[in-house]
Each structure stands twice: as C-alpha cells, then as structure tokens.
Amino acid sequence: MSWQDDAARDLMGLGGRLALLTRGEGSWVWDADGNRYLDFLGGIAVNCLGHAHPVFVDAVSRQAATLAHVSNYFASPGQLELAARLKRLAGTGEDGRVFLANSGAEANEMAIKLARLHGGPTGRSTILVVEGAFHGRTMGTLSLTPKPAYRDPFEPVLPGIRTVQRTVESLEAAFDETVSALIVEPIQGEAGVVELPAGFLARARELATERDALLILDEVQTGSGRTGEWFAFQRAGIVPDAVTLAKSIGAGFPLGALITFGAASELFYPGTHNSTFGGNPLASAVANAVLGHIEDERLLENVTARGAQLRDAVAALPLVAGTRGAGLLIGIQLTEPLAADVRAAAHERGLIVNAPTDDVIRIAPAYTIGDDEVTEFLTLLGAALAAVAETAPTPTENVKCAVLSDRMESK
Ligand SMILES: *Cc1c(COP(=O)(O)O)cnc(C)c1O
C-alpha cells in the first residue's frame, strides 16, 4: 500500500496528494522519498519565516512548556502583548480593538457579524463584495465568494450579498443606502494576485464614510507584512473600519485576527462572539515571536527588495506576459493558459508554486529569502517554463515560438 492509497481511504476526498512532505528547513522541504523542493508557495503565504525557523521552534517549545491554553474567561500576557502589537502595527491608535481567532475564514465570519451589528439597528443588511473575491470556505464566508464553482453546491447561502465589478464606477453604482459594509481584499490572491484599479480603495473609503457603511479589508493573504508594508491598506493611504488577518501572522501556527478602528470597535459586546482556541497563550506567543522577529530583523525591507528583484527577473522568462502583486505576493501572468502544466513541470524539478487560475502562477515565499533562493528559483522556474513552452502546442504556436526563441537568444 502506498501513502496515496492511505490518503484515498482515510482522508476526505478533497485533493492534496502532490507529495508526502516530511521535513522542512528554511525555504526547502523534503518528501518521504528524500526529494528536495524549493518552497516558493510557503504553505500559501503562511510560512513567512520559512520552515523550522529557530524563533518559531523556540516560541512553540517554551510556551508549550509554560501554559498552552486557558479558557476565554481568562486573559494571558501574550494575548495582551499581541493585541497591543497589532494595534500599533495597524496604526489604530487608542480606540482600536483586536479579536484573536484561528483562521482566515473565522476572522472573516466575525467581519460579517461586525457588518450585521453595524447595519442591524437601521435595517441595512447589504454587504458588497468584489468580483473574483475569495474570503473563505465556511457558509458565511462562502456567501461572500462569488465564484459559482465554490458556491453552487451549497446554495442557499447568506442573502443580501451584492457583487460589484472591479471598477470605481460599479462600486459607486452599487453603494446605495442599504449597504452596511464593503468587504474587499486589497490584492485578490486566489483570483490570481489581481490588484484593484487605482483609486478604488480611496473611493471606497469616501463612499463608506458618506453612506455610514463599514469598509472592511480582508488582509488574510496581504497582511502581516506580505506586501512589504505591515498591511496592504497602508500602501493605499487609507484607513479601514476593520481588517482581518491570518496566514503569515503565525508563520505556520494557526491564528487569525480581526482588528477594528474607531467607532467600529464599540460594536461587539459581551455575549456576541467568542472562540475556544482563539488567542490562546500558545498561538499568541508564537505570533508575538514571529512579528517581533520580522520587526527586529527589518525583514519587510527584504520583502520589498526581493519582491522587486523577483518581478524584474521573472518578466524576462519564457511564456511570461507580466507580473502583478506587491512585495512577496506575486502573480506571474502567462501568455497561454498553461499554468497547470507549468506548476507540474516546476514540481518535477523540485520547485513548489501554485496555479490559482489557468494562466497565472503564484508565488508567496518566505520573507527571509536571499540570493541563493532567488537564483535557484529563477533556474527552476525558467527550466519549467521553457519545457512547457517547447512541448505545449497552442493555437498561436508559430508566433509564440518565434517570440520565445528571440527572447531566449537575447539573454
Ligand atoms: C486564505 C484566505 C482566506 C481563508 O483563510 P483560511 O485560513 O483558509 O480560512 C480568506 N481570505 C483570503 C483573502 C485568503 O487568502
């Protein structure tokens, strides 16, 4: 019996059989057969310090040996430290508030409840979301995710969700007096690292303020320093009413957060929300150690610099039409819908990336990557792209081949 047989027999039939990974160190992981992979997906924008980082290992070990979990009848020093840290990094000032949860979907569930508490008293229950959005897989967050393939099997979902196109005009047209909140990702990771048009968030801020609605940002993927700023909204120069986090915040330890700003901080009151595991001492200690290390080592400077270096270099590879994203959240737009082939060719060569759409490759490597990782990545991805470009016949084959060989010769 192979491990694939075990997985097929024992695991829910939802995929996840690319390899049996057994060990990691820095930006590399190993499978059960001893094959080594360069991990440029980072557990989908999670392993911001890479694998088995001493800071992570030490924080888990020390806190596990001290106090791992208490009920939410009690506070813990690490929880207080983390809440204060997140407020400082988000720039909420005094009146910000933090709730610690266990995942992105769970943080976004709470964001939906925040919208209800805000709109409820005046009967406003419309929540605006943006085409291409991904906010999670629970019933509530699925309701915010317009993609039919994710949603259709589970209808009926929450009512009152309205999808706007990714344009300022569409946003303006949809933002009527029934709206209690707009929930939006500053960069849509699952859609293929798709950026909002210039001015979208600034206009969203104005409209939300005018209409007394909440602007809630889903920074589950873009937050915790991924874009080179602590939060992507800081790049847009706006202040939201609430922001959600997860993925990189615990560098691999499951943790999520909702941070509120200003008057939105007064909406929840005792009895309206809680979580058994959320913000327990173990999770809090890990997040404090991770975020503290990123600050102490000024790793966000590396995120910005390596991101720019990667985007420049990748743009010159075969099959690449361009790149999107910020910092170390990068979408590589292919000239052909061959992302699944490229992902597989990369895997064969020992490189982990993913294909969120049929023509986009996404990378979200550790904030700690250096020259070695960048060089190896470009070699492996370049080889994978060249192999796919060579073998895959496409309708534009002749034109493409001419363009590609020109490009390859010029390097
Ligand atoms: C991953 C993701 C989620 C869901 O987070 P989970 O931890 O998987 O529940 C929600 N929103 C965005 C933007 C994400 O990238």
XYZ file of N, CA and C and ligand atoms in Angstrom, residues 103-106 108 134-136 185 190 218 220-221 246-247, ligand 1:
60
model
N -8.297 31.211 12.148
C -8.132 31.051 10.702
C -8.653 32.297 10.004
N -8.407 32.336 8.683
C -8.892 33.465 7.899
C -10.400 33.483 7.799
N -10.977 32.312 7.510
C -12.434 32.261 7.385
C -13.094 32.683 8.689
N -12.515 32.252 9.800
C -13.130 32.578 11.083
C -13.040 34.087 11.366
N -13.021 36.340 9.069
C -13.990 36.961 8.156
C -15.433 36.719 8.593
N -12.220 36.121 -2.809
C -12.195 34.880 -2.030
C -12.066 35.266 -0.567
N -13.044 34.810 0.237
C -12.993 35.164 1.656
C -13.051 33.958 2.573
N -13.124 32.743 2.011
C -13.106 31.567 2.866
C -14.142 30.545 2.454
N -10.585 42.491 -0.606
C -9.146 42.216 -0.491
C -8.380 43.321 -1.235
N -6.393 34.704 -4.441
C -6.915 33.487 -5.069
C -7.371 33.744 -6.501
N -10.128 42.457 3.861
C -9.657 41.094 4.088
C -8.181 41.057 3.722
N -6.147 38.739 4.940
C -5.700 37.402 5.349
C -4.433 37.017 4.581
N -4.405 37.338 3.288
C -3.245 36.981 2.464
C -2.234 38.129 2.339
N -4.678 36.484 8.895
C -4.430 35.070 9.244
C -3.104 34.695 8.564
N -3.100 33.624 7.771
C -1.939 33.166 7.011
C -0.581 33.486 7.679
C -6.788 32.090 2.572
C -7.762 33.202 2.584
C -8.943 33.153 3.353
C -9.340 31.915 4.125
O -8.461 31.670 5.175
P -8.495 30.235 5.895
O -7.457 30.360 6.972
O -8.182 29.213 4.858
O -9.852 30.060 6.437
C -9.753 34.259 3.366
N -9.453 35.373 2.662
C -8.336 35.459 1.911
C -8.039 36.719 1.192
C -7.462 34.374 1.839
O -6.372 34.460 1.077
